[in-house]
PDB file of C-alpha atoms in Angstrom:
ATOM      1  CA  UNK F   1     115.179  70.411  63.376  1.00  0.00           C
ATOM      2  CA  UNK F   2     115.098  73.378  65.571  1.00  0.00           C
ATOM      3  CA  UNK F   3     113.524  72.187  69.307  1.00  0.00           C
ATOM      4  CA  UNK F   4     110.959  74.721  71.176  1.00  0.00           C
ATOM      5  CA  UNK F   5     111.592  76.114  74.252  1.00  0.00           C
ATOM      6  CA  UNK F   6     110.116  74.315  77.338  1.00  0.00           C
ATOM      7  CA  UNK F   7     107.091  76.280  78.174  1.00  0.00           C
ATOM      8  CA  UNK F   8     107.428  78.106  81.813  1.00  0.00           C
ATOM      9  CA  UNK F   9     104.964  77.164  84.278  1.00  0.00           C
ATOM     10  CA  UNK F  10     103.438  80.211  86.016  1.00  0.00           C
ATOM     11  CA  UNK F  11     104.776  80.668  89.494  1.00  0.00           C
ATOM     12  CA  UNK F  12     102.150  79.713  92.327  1.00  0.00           C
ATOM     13  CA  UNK F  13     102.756  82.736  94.900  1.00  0.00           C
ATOM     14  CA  UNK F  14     102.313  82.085  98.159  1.00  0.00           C
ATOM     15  CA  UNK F  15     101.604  84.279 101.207  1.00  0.00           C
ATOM     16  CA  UNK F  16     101.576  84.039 104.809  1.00  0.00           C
ATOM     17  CA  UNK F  17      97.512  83.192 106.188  1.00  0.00           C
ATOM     18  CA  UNK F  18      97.664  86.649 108.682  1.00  0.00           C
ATOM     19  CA  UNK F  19      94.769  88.058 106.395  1.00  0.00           C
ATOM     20  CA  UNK F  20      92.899  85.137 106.419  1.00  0.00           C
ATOM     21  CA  UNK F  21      92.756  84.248 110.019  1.00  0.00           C
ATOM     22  CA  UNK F  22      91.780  87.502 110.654  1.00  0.00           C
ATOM     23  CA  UNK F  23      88.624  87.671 108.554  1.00  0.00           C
ATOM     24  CA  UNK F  24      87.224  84.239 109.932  1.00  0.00           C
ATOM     25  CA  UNK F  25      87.965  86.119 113.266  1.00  0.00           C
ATOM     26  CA  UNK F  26      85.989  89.393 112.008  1.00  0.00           C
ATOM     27  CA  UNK F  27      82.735  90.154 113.485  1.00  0.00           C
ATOM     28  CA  UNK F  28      81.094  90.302 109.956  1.00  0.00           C
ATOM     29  CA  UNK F  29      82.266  86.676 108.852  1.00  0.00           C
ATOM     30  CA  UNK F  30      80.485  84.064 110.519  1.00  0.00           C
ATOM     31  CA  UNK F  31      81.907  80.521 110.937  1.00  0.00           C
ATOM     32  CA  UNK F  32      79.688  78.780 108.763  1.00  0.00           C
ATOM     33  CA  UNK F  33      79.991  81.541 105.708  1.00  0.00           C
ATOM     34  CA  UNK F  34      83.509  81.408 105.958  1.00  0.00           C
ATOM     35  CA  UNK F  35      83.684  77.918 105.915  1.00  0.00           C
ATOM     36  CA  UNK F  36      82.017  77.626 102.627  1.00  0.00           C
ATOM     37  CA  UNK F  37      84.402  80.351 101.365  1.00  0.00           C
ATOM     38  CA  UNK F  38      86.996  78.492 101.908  1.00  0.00           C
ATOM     39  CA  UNK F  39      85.337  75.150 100.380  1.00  0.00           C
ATOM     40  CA  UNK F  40      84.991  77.033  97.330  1.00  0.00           C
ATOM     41  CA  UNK F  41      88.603  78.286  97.196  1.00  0.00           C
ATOM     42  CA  UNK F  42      89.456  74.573  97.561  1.00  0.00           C
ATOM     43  CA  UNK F  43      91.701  75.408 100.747  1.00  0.00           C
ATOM     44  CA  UNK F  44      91.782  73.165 103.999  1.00  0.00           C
ATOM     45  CA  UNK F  45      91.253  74.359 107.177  1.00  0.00           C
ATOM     46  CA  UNK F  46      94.316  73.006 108.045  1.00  0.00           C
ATOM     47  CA  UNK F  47      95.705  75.629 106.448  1.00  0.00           C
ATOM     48  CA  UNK F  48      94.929  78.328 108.996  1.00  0.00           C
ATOM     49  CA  UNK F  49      95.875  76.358 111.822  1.00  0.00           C
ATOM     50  CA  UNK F  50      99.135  77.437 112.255  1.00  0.00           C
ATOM     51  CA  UNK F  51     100.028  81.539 111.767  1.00  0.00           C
ATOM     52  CA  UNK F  52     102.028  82.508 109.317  1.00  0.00           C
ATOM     53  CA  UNK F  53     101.859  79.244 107.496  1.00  0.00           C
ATOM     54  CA  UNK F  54     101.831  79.728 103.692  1.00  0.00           C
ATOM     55  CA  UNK F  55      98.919  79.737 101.648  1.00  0.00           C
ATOM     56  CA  UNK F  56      98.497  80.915  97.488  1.00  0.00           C
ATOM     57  CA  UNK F  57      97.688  84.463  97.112  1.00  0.00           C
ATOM     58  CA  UNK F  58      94.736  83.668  94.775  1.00  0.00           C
ATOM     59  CA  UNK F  59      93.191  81.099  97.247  1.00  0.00           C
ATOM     60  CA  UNK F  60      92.666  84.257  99.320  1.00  0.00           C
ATOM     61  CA  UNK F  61      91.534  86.527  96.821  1.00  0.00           C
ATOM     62  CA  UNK F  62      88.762  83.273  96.028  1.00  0.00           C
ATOM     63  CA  UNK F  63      88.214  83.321  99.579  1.00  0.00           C
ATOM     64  CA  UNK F  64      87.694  87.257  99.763  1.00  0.00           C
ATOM     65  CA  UNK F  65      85.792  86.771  96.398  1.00  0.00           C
ATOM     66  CA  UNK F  66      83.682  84.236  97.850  1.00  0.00           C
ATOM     67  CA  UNK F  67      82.488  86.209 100.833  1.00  0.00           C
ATOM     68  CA  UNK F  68      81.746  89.391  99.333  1.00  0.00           C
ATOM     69  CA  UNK F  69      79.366  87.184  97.131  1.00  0.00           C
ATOM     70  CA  UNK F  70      77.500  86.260 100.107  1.00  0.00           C
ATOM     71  CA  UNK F  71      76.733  89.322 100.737  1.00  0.00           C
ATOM     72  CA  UNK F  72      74.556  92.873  99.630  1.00  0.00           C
ATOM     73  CA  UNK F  73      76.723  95.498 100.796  1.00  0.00           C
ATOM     74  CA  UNK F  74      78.960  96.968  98.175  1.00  0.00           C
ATOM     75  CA  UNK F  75      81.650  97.998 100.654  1.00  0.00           C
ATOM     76  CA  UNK F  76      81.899  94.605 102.291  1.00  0.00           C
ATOM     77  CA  UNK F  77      85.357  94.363 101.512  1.00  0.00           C
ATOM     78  CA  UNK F  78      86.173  97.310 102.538  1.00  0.00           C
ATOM     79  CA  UNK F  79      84.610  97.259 105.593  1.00  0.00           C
ATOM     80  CA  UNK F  80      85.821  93.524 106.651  1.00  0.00           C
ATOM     81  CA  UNK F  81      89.463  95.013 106.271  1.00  0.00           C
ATOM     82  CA  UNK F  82      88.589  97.308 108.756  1.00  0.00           C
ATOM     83  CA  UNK F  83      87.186  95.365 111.105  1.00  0.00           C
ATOM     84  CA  UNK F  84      90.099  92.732 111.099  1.00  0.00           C
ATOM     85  CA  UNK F  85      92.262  92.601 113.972  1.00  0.00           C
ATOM     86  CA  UNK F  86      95.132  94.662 113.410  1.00  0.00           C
ATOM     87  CA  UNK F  87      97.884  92.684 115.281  1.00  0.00           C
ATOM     88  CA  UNK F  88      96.466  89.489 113.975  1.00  0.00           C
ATOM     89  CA  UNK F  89     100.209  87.880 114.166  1.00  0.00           C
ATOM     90  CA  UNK F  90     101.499  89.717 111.441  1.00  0.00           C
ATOM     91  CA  UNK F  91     104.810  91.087 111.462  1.00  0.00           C
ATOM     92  CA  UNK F  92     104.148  93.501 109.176  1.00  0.00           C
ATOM     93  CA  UNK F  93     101.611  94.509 111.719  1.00  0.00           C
ATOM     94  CA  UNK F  94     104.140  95.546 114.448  1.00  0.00           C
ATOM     95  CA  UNK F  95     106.095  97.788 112.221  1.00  0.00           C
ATOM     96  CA  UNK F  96     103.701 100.261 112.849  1.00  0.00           C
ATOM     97  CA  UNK F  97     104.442 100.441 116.500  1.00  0.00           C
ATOM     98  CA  UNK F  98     108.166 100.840 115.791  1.00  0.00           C
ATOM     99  CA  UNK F  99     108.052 104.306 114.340  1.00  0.00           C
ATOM    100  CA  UNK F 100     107.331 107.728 115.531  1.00  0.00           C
ATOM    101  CA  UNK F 101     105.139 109.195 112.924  1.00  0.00           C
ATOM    102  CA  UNK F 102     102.426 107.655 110.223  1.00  0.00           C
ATOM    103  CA  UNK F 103     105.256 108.819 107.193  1.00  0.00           C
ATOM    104  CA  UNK F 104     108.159 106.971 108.763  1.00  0.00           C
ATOM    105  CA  UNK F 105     105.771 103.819 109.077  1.00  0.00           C
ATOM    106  CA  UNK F 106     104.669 104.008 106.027  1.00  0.00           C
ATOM    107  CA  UNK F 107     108.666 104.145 104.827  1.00  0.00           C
ATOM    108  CA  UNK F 108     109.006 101.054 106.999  1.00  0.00           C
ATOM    109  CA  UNK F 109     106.532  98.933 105.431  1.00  0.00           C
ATOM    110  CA  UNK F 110     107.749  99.455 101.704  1.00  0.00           C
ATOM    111  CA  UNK F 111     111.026  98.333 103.011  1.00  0.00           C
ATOM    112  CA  UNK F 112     110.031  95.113 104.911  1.00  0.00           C
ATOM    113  CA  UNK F 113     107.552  94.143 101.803  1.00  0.00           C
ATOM    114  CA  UNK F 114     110.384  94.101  99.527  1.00  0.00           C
ATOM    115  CA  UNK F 115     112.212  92.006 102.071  1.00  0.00           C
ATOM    116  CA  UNK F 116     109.085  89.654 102.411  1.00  0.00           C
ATOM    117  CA  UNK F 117     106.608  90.132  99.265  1.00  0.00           C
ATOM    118  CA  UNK F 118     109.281  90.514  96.550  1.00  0.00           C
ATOM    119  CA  UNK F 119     106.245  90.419  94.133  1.00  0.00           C
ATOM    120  CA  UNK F 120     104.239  92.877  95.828  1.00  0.00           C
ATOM    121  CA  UNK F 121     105.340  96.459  94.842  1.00  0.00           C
ATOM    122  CA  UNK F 122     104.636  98.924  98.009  1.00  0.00           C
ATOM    123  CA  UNK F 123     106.196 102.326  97.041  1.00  0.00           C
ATOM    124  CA  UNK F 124     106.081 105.891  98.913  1.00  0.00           C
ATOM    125  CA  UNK F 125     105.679 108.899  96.469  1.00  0.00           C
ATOM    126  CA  UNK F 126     106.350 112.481  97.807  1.00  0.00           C
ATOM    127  CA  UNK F 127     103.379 114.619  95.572  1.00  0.00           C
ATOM    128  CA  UNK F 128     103.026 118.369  96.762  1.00  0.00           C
ATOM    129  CA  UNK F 129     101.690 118.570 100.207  1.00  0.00           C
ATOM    130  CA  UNK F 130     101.004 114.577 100.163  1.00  0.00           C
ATOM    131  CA  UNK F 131     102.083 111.154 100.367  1.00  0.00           C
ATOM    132  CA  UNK F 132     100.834 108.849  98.018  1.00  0.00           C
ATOM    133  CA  UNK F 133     101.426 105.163  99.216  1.00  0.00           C
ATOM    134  CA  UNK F 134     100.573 102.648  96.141  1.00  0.00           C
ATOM    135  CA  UNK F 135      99.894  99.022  96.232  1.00  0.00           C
ATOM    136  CA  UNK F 136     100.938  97.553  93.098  1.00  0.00           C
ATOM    137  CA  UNK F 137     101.300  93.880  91.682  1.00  0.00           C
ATOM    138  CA  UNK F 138     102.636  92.455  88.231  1.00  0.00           C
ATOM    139  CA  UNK F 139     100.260  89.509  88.099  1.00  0.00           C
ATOM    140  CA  UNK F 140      97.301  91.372  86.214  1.00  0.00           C
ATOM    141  CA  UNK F 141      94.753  89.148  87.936  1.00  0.00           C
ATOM    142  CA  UNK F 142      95.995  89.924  91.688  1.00  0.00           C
ATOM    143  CA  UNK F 143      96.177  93.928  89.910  1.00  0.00           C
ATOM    144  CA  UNK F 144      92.439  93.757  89.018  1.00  0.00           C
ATOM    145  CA  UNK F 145      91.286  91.908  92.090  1.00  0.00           C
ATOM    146  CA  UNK F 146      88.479  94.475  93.355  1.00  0.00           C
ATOM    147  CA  UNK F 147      88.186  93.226  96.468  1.00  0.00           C
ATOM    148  CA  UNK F 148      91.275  92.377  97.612  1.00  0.00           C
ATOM    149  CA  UNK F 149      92.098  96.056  96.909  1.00  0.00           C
ATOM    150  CA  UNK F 150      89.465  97.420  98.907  1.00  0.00           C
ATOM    151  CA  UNK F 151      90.139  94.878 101.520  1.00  0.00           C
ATOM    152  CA  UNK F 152      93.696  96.024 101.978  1.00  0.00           C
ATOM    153  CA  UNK F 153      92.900  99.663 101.396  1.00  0.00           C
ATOM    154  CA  UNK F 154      90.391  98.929 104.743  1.00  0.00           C
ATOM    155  CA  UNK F 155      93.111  97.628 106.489  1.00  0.00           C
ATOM    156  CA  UNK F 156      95.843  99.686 106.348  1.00  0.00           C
ATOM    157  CA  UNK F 157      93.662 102.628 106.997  1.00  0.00           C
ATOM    158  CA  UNK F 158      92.453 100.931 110.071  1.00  0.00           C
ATOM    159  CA  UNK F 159      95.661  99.888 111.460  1.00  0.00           C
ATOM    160  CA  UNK F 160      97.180 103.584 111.227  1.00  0.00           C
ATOM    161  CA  UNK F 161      93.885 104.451 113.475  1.00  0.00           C
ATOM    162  CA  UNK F 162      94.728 101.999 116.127  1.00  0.00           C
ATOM    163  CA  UNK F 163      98.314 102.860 115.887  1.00  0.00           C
ATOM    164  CA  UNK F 164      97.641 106.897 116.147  1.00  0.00           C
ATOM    165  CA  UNK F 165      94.435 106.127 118.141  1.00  0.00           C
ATOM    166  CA  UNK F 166      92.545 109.006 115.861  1.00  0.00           C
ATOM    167  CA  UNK F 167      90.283 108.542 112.613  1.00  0.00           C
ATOM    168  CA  UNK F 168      92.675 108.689 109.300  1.00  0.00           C
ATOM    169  CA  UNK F 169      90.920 110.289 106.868  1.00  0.00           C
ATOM    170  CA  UNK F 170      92.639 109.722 103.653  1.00  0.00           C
ATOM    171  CA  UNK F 171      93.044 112.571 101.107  1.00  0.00           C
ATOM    172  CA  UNK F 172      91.948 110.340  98.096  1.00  0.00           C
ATOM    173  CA  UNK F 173      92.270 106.881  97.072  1.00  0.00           C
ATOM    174  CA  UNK F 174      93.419 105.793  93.755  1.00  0.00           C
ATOM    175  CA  UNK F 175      92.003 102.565  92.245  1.00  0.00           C
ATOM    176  CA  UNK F 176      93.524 100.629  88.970  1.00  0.00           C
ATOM    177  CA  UNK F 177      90.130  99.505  87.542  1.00  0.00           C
ATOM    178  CA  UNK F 178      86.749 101.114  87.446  1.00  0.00           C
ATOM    179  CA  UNK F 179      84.507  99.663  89.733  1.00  0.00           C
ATOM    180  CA  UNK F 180      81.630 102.198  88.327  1.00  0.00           C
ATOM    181  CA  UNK F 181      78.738 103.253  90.657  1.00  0.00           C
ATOM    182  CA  UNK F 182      80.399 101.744  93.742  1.00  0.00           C
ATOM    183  CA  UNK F 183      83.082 104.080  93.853  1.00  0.00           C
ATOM    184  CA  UNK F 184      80.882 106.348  95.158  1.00  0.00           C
ATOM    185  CA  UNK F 185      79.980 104.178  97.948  1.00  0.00           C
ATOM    186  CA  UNK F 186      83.675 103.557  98.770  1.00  0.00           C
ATOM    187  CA  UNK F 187      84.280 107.204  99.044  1.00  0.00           C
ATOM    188  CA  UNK F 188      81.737 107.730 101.546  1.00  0.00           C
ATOM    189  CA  UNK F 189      82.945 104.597 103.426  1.00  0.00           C
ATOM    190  CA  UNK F 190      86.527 106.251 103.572  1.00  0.00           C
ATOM    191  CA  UNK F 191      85.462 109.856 103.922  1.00  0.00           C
ATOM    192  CA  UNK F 192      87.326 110.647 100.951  1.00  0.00           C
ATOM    193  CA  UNK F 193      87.153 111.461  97.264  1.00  0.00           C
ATOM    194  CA  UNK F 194      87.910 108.091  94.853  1.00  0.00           C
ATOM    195  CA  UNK F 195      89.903 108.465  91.502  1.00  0.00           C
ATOM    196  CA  UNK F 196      88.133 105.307  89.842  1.00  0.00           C
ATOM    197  CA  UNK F 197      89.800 103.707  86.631  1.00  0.00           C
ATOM    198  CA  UNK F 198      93.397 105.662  87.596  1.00  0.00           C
ATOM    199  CA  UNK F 199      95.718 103.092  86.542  1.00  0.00           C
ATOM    200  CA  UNK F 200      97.132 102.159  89.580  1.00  0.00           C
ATOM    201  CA  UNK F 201      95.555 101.702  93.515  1.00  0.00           C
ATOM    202  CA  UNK F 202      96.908 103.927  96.104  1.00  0.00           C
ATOM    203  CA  UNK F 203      96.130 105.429  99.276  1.00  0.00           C
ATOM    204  CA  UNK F 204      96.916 109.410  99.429  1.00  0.00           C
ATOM    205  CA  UNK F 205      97.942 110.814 102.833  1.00  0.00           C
ATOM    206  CA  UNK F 206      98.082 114.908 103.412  1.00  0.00           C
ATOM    207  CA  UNK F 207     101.135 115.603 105.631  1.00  0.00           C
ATOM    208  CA  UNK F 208      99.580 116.575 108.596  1.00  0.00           C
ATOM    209  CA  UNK F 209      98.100 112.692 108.586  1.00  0.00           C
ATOM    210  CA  UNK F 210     102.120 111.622 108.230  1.00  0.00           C
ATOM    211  CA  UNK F 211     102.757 113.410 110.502  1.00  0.00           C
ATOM    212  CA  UNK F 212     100.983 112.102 113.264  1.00  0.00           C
ATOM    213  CA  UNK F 213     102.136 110.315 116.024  1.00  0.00           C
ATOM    214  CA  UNK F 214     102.336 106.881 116.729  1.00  0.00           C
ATOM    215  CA  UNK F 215     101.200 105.777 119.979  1.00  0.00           C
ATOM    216  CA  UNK F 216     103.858 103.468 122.080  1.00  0.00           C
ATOM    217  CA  UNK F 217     102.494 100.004 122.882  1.00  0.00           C
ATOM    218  CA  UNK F 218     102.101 100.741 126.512  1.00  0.00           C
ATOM    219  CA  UNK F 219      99.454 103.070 125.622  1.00  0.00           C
ATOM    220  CA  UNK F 220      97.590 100.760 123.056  1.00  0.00           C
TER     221      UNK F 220
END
């Protein structure tokens, strides 16, 4: 009699709680909505009380989930990334003040995710006169979570800003799923032109944007 093969329990990822102490610190979140995101993600607060402790990745795409449901505007997400607090204890975070330029920060990052997010795929494409920086996962769910995408997308734009100290204007962003009417409302959001339904979510930089300069942390 031939025996099946143990079934493989999906692995619970976890992730450090950077992005979600910053958006109960975020100007747009109050106390008691975020809260009753987190209720409904079935997280404790306890969770957030120390930084960097661990926490599942799709608690915080509930909690994300949860908050953008509270709400009418159909960038939230997008615009609660940007309003997060850019060196909200993340390491990641200070990478970008260890670099000259936006391209060699961007370089930087994709190397200390692999390090750190072994799951999360950060890659740097050379196309033509651009850089195309994509943000890929293989869990489908995390792939096709709309506003975690938009959130991140938010914040990575943002930090470069604070890190340069001028608006980044992306060429284009690339998103995996359609998100239909609302891309349109994203592109105005990010000053840029949105490539809905492309397959995979990335944010395209011309070279003059890598090449700008990163200010030092004395003049931050």
């Amino acid at each position: 009699m031939k025996l099946a093969a143990p079934s493989q329990k999906p692995v619970l990822e976890m992730v450090p709680n950077y992005w979600l102490r910053a958006m109960r610190a975020s100007p747009h979140v109050t106390e008691a909505n975020f809260l009753r995101a987190l209720a409904s993600a079935a997280l404790a607060t306890a969770l957030l009380e120390e930084p960097g402790a661990k926490v599942p990745v799709v608690g915080k795409i509930a909690v994300l989930d949860a908050l953008v449901r509270q709400q009418s505007d159909p960038v939230f997400a997008l615009r609660l990334g940007r309003s997060c607090e850019v060196r909200f204890g993340s390491v990641l975070s200070y990478i970008l003040f260890s670099s000259a330029t936006v391209g060699p920060a961007l370089a930087n990052v994709c190397d200390f995710a692999r390090l750190t997010r072994p799951r999360s795929r950060l890659e740097l494409i050379n196309v033509g006169y651009s850089l195309e920086f994509r943000l890929e996962h293989p869990d489908p769910a995390v792939q096709a979570a709309h506003a975690y995408r938009e959130f991140a997308i938010g914040n990575i734009v943002r930090s470069f800003e604070v890190a340069t100290q001028n608006p980044i204007r992306p060429r284009c962003v690339h998103l995996a799923a359609s998100i239909g009417s609302r891309a349109d409302d994203v592109g105005k959001a990010l000053g840029c032109a949105v490539h809905d339904g492309a397959g995979h979510t990335a944010i395209v930089f011309s070279k003059q944007v890598a090449a700008t300069r990163i200010a030092s942390s004395d003049e931050l």
